[in-house]
């Protein structure tokens, strides 16, 4: 007789729960439980056919049976599973069938009976009080599942296998189990197995899928790539269906070494450990994005090394990939491989995404950087380094991929380099050329004996898939995978701050310095517009600690010949010993290894939602020493891509619709070049862009969780914020009893106003001087101001004042541009879009990269604002507005009905229940206008608030006059930078100039509602 009680207890299941749900079956009993389907082949007397009996003759040896409750009837479930003592072999797979389910019966779910004691534990955990009548039900399970169905605030765990559900229920979690990960939904199919309808939740699961319920997926952990893919697909499908019902889905994961199934995890680690991973569960969107971070390619070499040994690439390996955690010596390993290639007389091409970092790599590899070579054509004989932006014929490199046939191509931090090529603004003008050259380079080199070597601590299938697709022929990457993680005593202690702003972290940083600490501080920004950027924090700390030596490392200081940071970059490990405080921007988040020991006492990070989550972790890892990390992370990031979609399909389909509309508008403007335009340029690049964009968007939605999750997966210890004695410091710093935030804000205002004045006061450059200075890689602070002054003059065409500089930093140009083309500049809109389209087509030799093309066009945005009725409202600035206004009602109906399209076209999100006034406010903000309440009055017996437009008093009329004059002389040039062409106006425009001119009707992806 099978000892099922012992088996289930070994899986951490409560004994009372076992006795309620599991029975031992012997002899013919098992057949009675399993072979009940009326569709099974039977004899004339009704008994199951001999063929079926022979197939299931192993049942007579006994086993245990588990069923539970039928959630549709509330009665005992006829469907269940049987674990035979001696399982039969699967004919297809050749391995034992561990569990038997009733054949030719639709699968169900395991909703086990729950003892009252466990019911109370689950209710307590969910903070849902039990009423006395709840447990008085006459239902077989005491009413537990009826209680769950009627209380959506009770979270639900979904796992695979009845024992695992029992373990979760015992631990105090409401849980059901599926017989297999793909059995939570059904897809209708015809007799041939072809899909004939949409998938739907199991009816039993539908009963539990109440709006607002939080659902956790708790499936087994595995290391087999094919199993991981199968489980991930099951979670995505079931998660989609549950979210469609209004559930909030999360995914629980843990280290496989701690137990494969959740019952193993709880039995081996205790229920308290499961409590921890439950709290750390990832939202489905974030989990899906992290799925795009997975690396499932089989490894040719697997290591577990804190520091990489010398590596070799087999000559036959066209693509070699190195995955190894931060701080394990990837750059040193690459340097060894580069040295070997050069010894063989092979040229080496190093490709990166930031000049300073590629220069540092070249220094460590013993190679020149592009700008150090007099003739790039000659440099190809031995090799050099360059940024991927220069990977085209028109660049300084005059790059020709045919010259690198047998080269070793090295791309460190490959994930960031590829994303830079696909999305960075600095590549936009030549993106098609860069991507085309990259593809030709890989195809030329890898087919002629060359090799591609990539490395990244965050290497994923996504990058390897993309590179393989570009190569154009099947490649099996030679993957070296280092799985090392720090032991608990070697892991970073990461103290993370949960506040909504970083003030407490900065206060603790100040206290730490006051106590003698020497911090390395990683910041998200450098500009003076950021209160928490490198420049303002440098000023604040220098005033607070005048005796401390501070070094600022950011794009500006590293490019300034006269700044100590410029000289420090090539020898940072020695130079940094001379400084007490280092403030670093993302300019050195990658490619730099700070190996000095015993100098810095801590690393501090302030992540404001600008960088990607991996970039934040990269920055924290620049200092290799295991000192405490202190980290504040914004709850949400704001660098979303495209329309912010977290679905690849939605992102691509919305972009495709926008492309079609943009082309249609340009064709209406008689742009003949679009007749033969290649909108299908490099489908592999567009797909890679979409996957990476979705990965970024999902992480930005839950930015703090994304960063902490990556740190945790790297083996680091997450701790709450520490306690610093900062009161004395605050009093010393703030004699006027100003808060820390007020002090920092005062520093920011002082620095920023001085910078705006310096830019406005800088001499004006000629076009020739501008072009010469722009090409220089090294610029002083004054030279950067000269460039900014020139660009502002060309952009606005008016006298540049400190106020203009500030407005430009606040996005004034985008608002003015939309306002201009919505009103007085409308006759020139088509010319403007056509001119930019022609430029992109010329640069791309007839091809367009769709994200860049869509981002360059304004016609659809202007047409959308037109359909919403903004020009009508702008033409009547004194008009009283209210929620009962017919035009506003119409605007609200159009906006709510076309929410997705509006988000894609304008970037404005509209809530389902947003009021017309709220919607109008959001769209008016696009052009720098506002609404103000002026009074309340009774209309139809109701008190209604009356609003009026707030017209901007910012002098934009002068700018519009310049743009009109430019467009009249050369249509489409209002955004062009014409040599020495800008006007200083003495008087603003008259209001009559802003009237809306006649224009053609635009065909948009949505239309207004029928006339009332």
PDB file of N, CA and C in Angstrom, residues 185-248:
ATOM      1  N   UNK A 185      -6.327  27.279 -20.068  1.00  0.00           N
ATOM      2  CA  UNK A 185      -7.254  27.802 -21.060  1.00  0.00           C
ATOM      3  C   UNK A 185      -7.499  26.727 -22.111  1.00  0.00           C
ATOM      4  N   UNK A 186      -8.549  26.939 -22.911  1.00  0.00           N
ATOM      5  CA  UNK A 186      -8.890  26.008 -23.975  1.00  0.00           C
ATOM      6  C   UNK A 186      -8.987  26.780 -25.289  1.00  0.00           C
ATOM      7  N   UNK A 187      -8.506  26.140 -26.340  1.00  0.00           N
ATOM      8  CA  UNK A 187      -8.570  26.720 -27.682  1.00  0.00           C
ATOM      9  C   UNK A 187      -9.402  25.813 -28.567  1.00  0.00           C
ATOM     10  N   UNK A 188     -10.516  26.301 -29.105  1.00  0.00           N
ATOM     11  CA  UNK A 188     -11.357  25.452 -29.959  1.00  0.00           C
ATOM     12  C   UNK A 188     -10.619  25.053 -31.245  1.00  0.00           C
ATOM     13  N   UNK A 189     -10.706  23.773 -31.585  1.00  0.00           N
ATOM     14  CA  UNK A 189     -10.049  23.252 -32.783  1.00  0.00           C
ATOM     15  C   UNK A 189     -10.991  22.319 -33.523  1.00  0.00           C
ATOM     16  N   UNK A 190     -10.754  22.186 -34.829  1.00  0.00           N
ATOM     17  CA  UNK A 190     -11.583  21.268 -35.613  1.00  0.00           C
ATOM     18  C   UNK A 190     -11.026  19.853 -35.501  1.00  0.00           C
ATOM     19  N   UNK A 191     -11.618  18.932 -36.235  1.00  0.00           N
ATOM     20  CA  UNK A 191     -11.211  17.535 -36.140  1.00  0.00           C
ATOM     21  C   UNK A 191      -9.770  17.323 -36.573  1.00  0.00           C
ATOM     22  N   UNK A 192      -9.276  18.191 -37.417  1.00  0.00           N
ATOM     23  CA  UNK A 192      -7.890  18.081 -37.857  1.00  0.00           C
ATOM     24  C   UNK A 192      -6.903  18.771 -36.943  1.00  0.00           C
ATOM     25  N   UNK A 193      -7.392  19.325 -35.832  1.00  0.00           N
ATOM     26  CA  UNK A 193      -6.518  19.999 -34.890  1.00  0.00           C
ATOM     27  C   UNK A 193      -6.238  21.447 -35.223  1.00  0.00           C
ATOM     28  N   UNK A 194      -6.905  21.983 -36.232  1.00  0.00           N
ATOM     29  CA  UNK A 194      -6.690  23.383 -36.613  1.00  0.00           C
ATOM     30  C   UNK A 194      -7.512  24.307 -35.711  1.00  0.00           C
ATOM     31  N   UNK A 195      -6.901  25.385 -35.346  1.00  0.00           N
ATOM     32  CA  UNK A 195      -7.577  26.356 -34.472  1.00  0.00           C
ATOM     33  C   UNK A 195      -8.741  27.001 -35.216  1.00  0.00           C
ATOM     34  N   UNK A 196      -9.903  27.058 -34.557  1.00  0.00           N
ATOM     35  CA  UNK A 196     -11.092  27.632 -35.201  1.00  0.00           C
ATOM     36  C   UNK A 196     -11.728  28.747 -34.353  1.00  0.00           C
ATOM     37  N   UNK A 197     -11.056  29.146 -33.315  1.00  0.00           N
ATOM     38  CA  UNK A 197     -11.611  30.202 -32.461  1.00  0.00           C
ATOM     39  C   UNK A 197     -10.564  30.709 -31.484  1.00  0.00           C
ATOM     40  N   UNK A 198     -10.961  31.668 -30.676  1.00  0.00           N
ATOM     41  CA  UNK A 198     -10.049  32.276 -29.718  1.00  0.00           C
ATOM     42  C   UNK A 198      -9.972  31.445 -28.438  1.00  0.00           C
ATOM     43  N   UNK A 199      -8.816  31.495 -27.791  1.00  0.00           N
ATOM     44  CA  UNK A 199      -8.635  30.796 -26.519  1.00  0.00           C
ATOM     45  C   UNK A 199      -9.472  31.462 -25.439  1.00  0.00           C
ATOM     46  N   UNK A 200      -9.888  30.666 -24.461  1.00  0.00           N
ATOM     47  CA  UNK A 200     -10.688  31.181 -23.348  1.00  0.00           C
ATOM     48  C   UNK A 200     -10.280  30.468 -22.072  1.00  0.00           C
ATOM     49  N   UNK A 201     -10.475  31.131 -20.958  1.00  0.00           N
ATOM     50  CA  UNK A 201     -10.177  30.530 -19.663  1.00  0.00           C
ATOM     51  C   UNK A 201     -11.047  29.302 -19.423  1.00  0.00           C
ATOM     52  N   UNK A 202     -10.529  28.346 -18.654  1.00  0.00           N
ATOM     53  CA  UNK A 202     -11.369  27.256 -18.191  1.00  0.00           C
ATOM     54  C   UNK A 202     -12.556  27.839 -17.428  1.00  0.00           C
ATOM     55  N   UNK A 203     -13.732  27.268 -17.563  1.00  0.00           N
ATOM     56  CA  UNK A 203     -14.898  27.812 -16.830  1.00  0.00           C
ATOM     57  C   UNK A 203     -14.647  27.913 -15.329  1.00  0.00           C
ATOM     58  N   UNK A 204     -13.947  26.909 -14.748  1.00  0.00           N
ATOM     59  CA  UNK A 204     -13.669  26.958 -13.304  1.00  0.00           C
ATOM     60  C   UNK A 204     -12.766  28.141 -12.962  1.00  0.00           C
ATOM     61  N   UNK A 205     -11.775  28.397 -13.831  1.00  0.00           N
ATOM     62  CA  UNK A 205     -10.868  29.519 -13.594  1.00  0.00           C
ATOM     63  C   UNK A 205     -11.565  30.852 -13.831  1.00  0.00           C
ATOM     64  N   UNK A 206     -12.515  30.859 -14.757  1.00  0.00           N
ATOM     65  CA  UNK A 206     -13.295  32.059 -15.025  1.00  0.00           C
ATOM     66  C   UNK A 206     -14.039  32.508 -13.771  1.00  0.00           C
ATOM     67  N   UNK A 207     -14.491  31.542 -12.959  1.00  0.00           N
ATOM     68  CA  UNK A 207     -15.209  31.870 -11.718  1.00  0.00           C
ATOM     69  C   UNK A 207     -14.313  32.623 -10.733  1.00  0.00           C
ATOM     70  N   UNK A 208     -13.003  32.404 -10.828  1.00  0.00           N
ATOM     71  CA  UNK A 208     -12.067  33.032  -9.893  1.00  0.00           C
ATOM     72  C   UNK A 208     -11.480  34.338 -10.439  1.00  0.00           C
ATOM     73  N   UNK A 209     -11.649  34.568 -11.735  1.00  0.00           N
ATOM     74  CA  UNK A 209     -11.013  35.714 -12.391  1.00  0.00           C
ATOM     75  C   UNK A 209     -11.833  36.981 -12.204  1.00  0.00           C
ATOM     76  N   UNK A 210     -11.944  37.416 -10.972  1.00  0.00           N
ATOM     77  CA  UNK A 210     -12.727  38.621 -10.666  1.00  0.00           C
ATOM     78  C   UNK A 210     -11.883  39.869 -10.917  1.00  0.00           C
ATOM     79  N   UNK A 211     -12.478  40.941 -11.413  1.00  0.00           N
ATOM     80  CA  UNK A 211     -11.733  42.192 -11.603  1.00  0.00           C
ATOM     81  C   UNK A 211     -11.078  42.644 -10.303  1.00  0.00           C
ATOM     82  N   UNK A 212      -9.819  43.024 -10.395  1.00  0.00           N
ATOM     83  CA  UNK A 212      -9.094  43.499  -9.227  1.00  0.00           C
ATOM     84  C   UNK A 212      -8.350  42.423  -8.464  1.00  0.00           C
ATOM     85  N   UNK A 213      -8.620  41.148  -8.770  1.00  0.00           N
ATOM     86  CA  UNK A 213      -7.914  40.103  -8.039  1.00  0.00           C
ATOM     87  C   UNK A 213      -6.455  40.044  -8.497  1.00  0.00           C
ATOM     88  N   UNK A 214      -5.563  39.882  -7.561  1.00  0.00           N
ATOM     89  CA  UNK A 214      -4.152  39.704  -7.884  1.00  0.00           C
ATOM     90  C   UNK A 214      -3.874  38.207  -8.005  1.00  0.00           C
ATOM     91  N   UNK A 215      -3.308  37.815  -9.146  1.00  0.00           N
ATOM     92  CA  UNK A 215      -3.040  36.415  -9.436  1.00  0.00           C
ATOM     93  C   UNK A 215      -1.535  36.222  -9.576  1.00  0.00           C
ATOM     94  N   UNK A 216      -1.014  35.207  -8.887  1.00  0.00           N
ATOM     95  CA  UNK A 216       0.416  34.908  -8.906  1.00  0.00           C
ATOM     96  C   UNK A 216       0.658  33.578  -9.622  1.00  0.00           C
ATOM     97  N   UNK A 217       1.570  33.586 -10.585  1.00  0.00           N
ATOM     98  CA  UNK A 217       1.991  32.342 -11.229  1.00  0.00           C
ATOM     99  C   UNK A 217       3.164  31.768 -10.448  1.00  0.00           C
ATOM    100  N   UNK A 218       3.028  30.506 -10.027  1.00  0.00           N
ATOM    101  CA  UNK A 218       4.053  29.864  -9.197  1.00  0.00           C
ATOM    102  C   UNK A 218       4.433  28.534  -9.847  1.00  0.00           C
ATOM    103  N   UNK A 219       5.031  28.609 -11.030  1.00  0.00           N
ATOM    104  CA  UNK A 219       5.409  27.401 -11.760  1.00  0.00           C
ATOM    105  C   UNK A 219       6.848  26.997 -11.432  1.00  0.00           C
ATOM    106  N   UNK A 220       7.185  25.770 -11.790  1.00  0.00           N
ATOM    107  CA  UNK A 220       8.517  25.237 -11.503  1.00  0.00           C
ATOM    108  C   UNK A 220       9.608  26.071 -12.157  1.00  0.00           C
ATOM    109  N   UNK A 221      10.773  26.094 -11.503  1.00  0.00           N
ATOM    110  CA  UNK A 221      11.959  26.696 -12.085  1.00  0.00           C
ATOM    111  C   UNK A 221      12.710  25.624 -12.874  1.00  0.00           C
ATOM    112  N   UNK A 222      13.358  25.998 -13.935  1.00  0.00           N
ATOM    113  CA  UNK A 222      14.049  25.022 -14.769  1.00  0.00           C
ATOM    114  C   UNK A 222      15.239  25.678 -15.442  1.00  0.00           C
ATOM    115  N   UNK A 223      16.164  24.858 -15.937  1.00  0.00           N
ATOM    116  CA  UNK A 223      17.319  25.395 -16.647  1.00  0.00           C
ATOM    117  C   UNK A 223      17.363  24.955 -18.100  1.00  0.00           C
ATOM    118  N   UNK A 224      16.448  24.053 -18.518  1.00  0.00           N
ATOM    119  CA  UNK A 224      16.409  23.623 -19.910  1.00  0.00           C
ATOM    120  C   UNK A 224      15.789  24.731 -20.763  1.00  0.00           C
ATOM    121  N   UNK A 225      16.487  25.181 -21.791  1.00  0.00           N
ATOM    122  CA  UNK A 225      15.961  26.280 -22.621  1.00  0.00           C
ATOM    123  C   UNK A 225      14.568  26.002 -23.179  1.00  0.00           C
ATOM    124  N   UNK A 226      14.326  24.768 -23.677  1.00  0.00           N
ATOM    125  CA  UNK A 226      13.024  24.481 -24.274  1.00  0.00           C
ATOM    126  C   UNK A 226      11.913  24.489 -23.230  1.00  0.00           C
ATOM    127  N   UNK A 227      12.229  24.045 -21.997  1.00  0.00           N
ATOM    128  CA  UNK A 227      11.227  24.066 -20.931  1.00  0.00           C
ATOM    129  C   UNK A 227      10.930  25.498 -20.507  1.00  0.00           C
ATOM    130  N   UNK A 228      11.974  26.311 -20.404  1.00  0.00           N
ATOM    131  CA  UNK A 228      11.790  27.715 -20.033  1.00  0.00           C
ATOM    132  C   UNK A 228      10.884  28.407 -21.042  1.00  0.00           C
ATOM    133  N   UNK A 229      11.134  28.181 -22.336  1.00  0.00           N
ATOM    134  CA  UNK A 229      10.316  28.810 -23.371  1.00  0.00           C
ATOM    135  C   UNK A 229       8.867  28.353 -23.280  1.00  0.00           C
ATOM    136  N   UNK A 230       8.651  27.063 -23.022  1.00  0.00           N
ATOM    137  CA  UNK A 230       7.287  26.534 -22.937  1.00  0.00           C
ATOM    138  C   UNK A 230       6.536  27.138 -21.756  1.00  0.00           C
ATOM    139  N   UNK A 231       7.181  27.198 -20.604  1.00  0.00           N
ATOM    140  CA  UNK A 231       6.533  27.761 -19.413  1.00  0.00           C
ATOM    141  C   UNK A 231       6.255  29.252 -19.621  1.00  0.00           C
ATOM    142  N   UNK A 232       7.211  29.967 -20.191  1.00  0.00           N
ATOM    143  CA  UNK A 232       7.013  31.398 -20.435  1.00  0.00           C
ATOM    144  C   UNK A 232       5.823  31.644 -21.358  1.00  0.00           C
ATOM    145  N   UNK A 233       5.696  30.811 -22.384  1.00  0.00           N
ATOM    146  CA  UNK A 233       4.577  30.956 -23.309  1.00  0.00           C
ATOM    147  C   UNK A 233       3.258  30.716 -22.589  1.00  0.00           C
ATOM    148  N   UNK A 234       3.225  29.700 -21.721  1.00  0.00           N
ATOM    149  CA  UNK A 234       2.001  29.400 -20.976  1.00  0.00           C
ATOM    150  C   UNK A 234       1.609  30.560 -20.065  1.00  0.00           C
ATOM    151  N   UNK A 235       2.591  31.164 -19.409  1.00  0.00           N
ATOM    152  CA  UNK A 235       2.302  32.288 -18.517  1.00  0.00           C
ATOM    153  C   UNK A 235       1.772  33.474 -19.315  1.00  0.00           C
ATOM    154  N   UNK A 236       2.383  33.729 -20.462  1.00  0.00           N
ATOM    155  CA  UNK A 236       1.935  34.868 -21.270  1.00  0.00           C
ATOM    156  C   UNK A 236       0.501  34.673 -21.751  1.00  0.00           C
ATOM    157  N   UNK A 237       0.172  33.477 -22.225  1.00  0.00           N
ATOM    158  CA  UNK A 237      -1.173  33.227 -22.719  1.00  0.00           C
ATOM    159  C   UNK A 237      -2.204  33.338 -21.606  1.00  0.00           C
ATOM    160  N   UNK A 238      -1.941  32.648 -20.499  1.00  0.00           N
ATOM    161  CA  UNK A 238      -2.911  32.671 -19.404  1.00  0.00           C
ATOM    162  C   UNK A 238      -2.974  34.052 -18.764  1.00  0.00           C
ATOM    163  N   UNK A 239      -1.823  34.720 -18.651  1.00  0.00           N
ATOM    164  CA  UNK A 239      -1.807  36.072 -18.088  1.00  0.00           C
ATOM    165  C   UNK A 239      -2.621  37.041 -18.917  1.00  0.00           C
ATOM    166  N   UNK A 240      -2.527  36.913 -20.227  1.00  0.00           N
ATOM    167  CA  UNK A 240      -3.310  37.782 -21.112  1.00  0.00           C
ATOM    168  C   UNK A 240      -4.810  37.601 -20.864  1.00  0.00           C
ATOM    169  N   UNK A 241      -5.252  36.356 -20.773  1.00  0.00           N
ATOM    170  CA  UNK A 241      -6.677  36.100 -20.570  1.00  0.00           C
ATOM    171  C   UNK A 241      -7.146  36.585 -19.202  1.00  0.00           C
ATOM    172  N   UNK A 242      -6.310  36.422 -18.188  1.00  0.00           N
ATOM    173  CA  UNK A 242      -6.687  36.889 -16.850  1.00  0.00           C
ATOM    174  C   UNK A 242      -6.700  38.418 -16.789  1.00  0.00           C
ATOM    175  N   UNK A 243      -5.739  39.060 -17.417  1.00  0.00           N
ATOM    176  CA  UNK A 243      -5.731  40.526 -17.432  1.00  0.00           C
ATOM    177  C   UNK A 243      -6.937  41.076 -18.181  1.00  0.00           C
ATOM    178  N   UNK A 244      -7.369  40.359 -19.199  1.00  0.00           N
ATOM    179  CA  UNK A 244      -8.554  40.793 -19.942  1.00  0.00           C
ATOM    180  C   UNK A 244      -9.785  40.791 -19.048  1.00  0.00           C
ATOM    181  N   UNK A 245      -9.764  39.958 -18.005  1.00  0.00           N
ATOM    182  CA  UNK A 245     -10.875  39.923 -17.049  1.00  0.00           C
ATOM    183  C   UNK A 245     -10.692  40.931 -15.919  1.00  0.00           C
ATOM    184  N   UNK A 246      -9.600  41.670 -15.942  1.00  0.00           N
ATOM    185  CA  UNK A 246      -9.369  42.692 -14.925  1.00  0.00           C
ATOM    186  C   UNK A 246      -8.473  42.255 -13.795  1.00  0.00           C
ATOM    187  N   UNK A 247      -7.858  41.074 -13.887  1.00  0.00           N
ATOM    188  CA  UNK A 247      -6.949  40.614 -12.836  1.00  0.00           C
ATOM    189  C   UNK A 247      -5.588  41.301 -12.980  1.00  0.00           C
ATOM    190  N   UNK A 248      -4.890  41.409 -11.889  1.00  0.00           N
ATOM    191  CA  UNK A 248      -3.520  41.923 -11.880  1.00  0.00           C
ATOM    192  C   UNK A 248      -2.596  40.729 -11.707  1.00  0.00           C
TER     193      UNK A 248
END
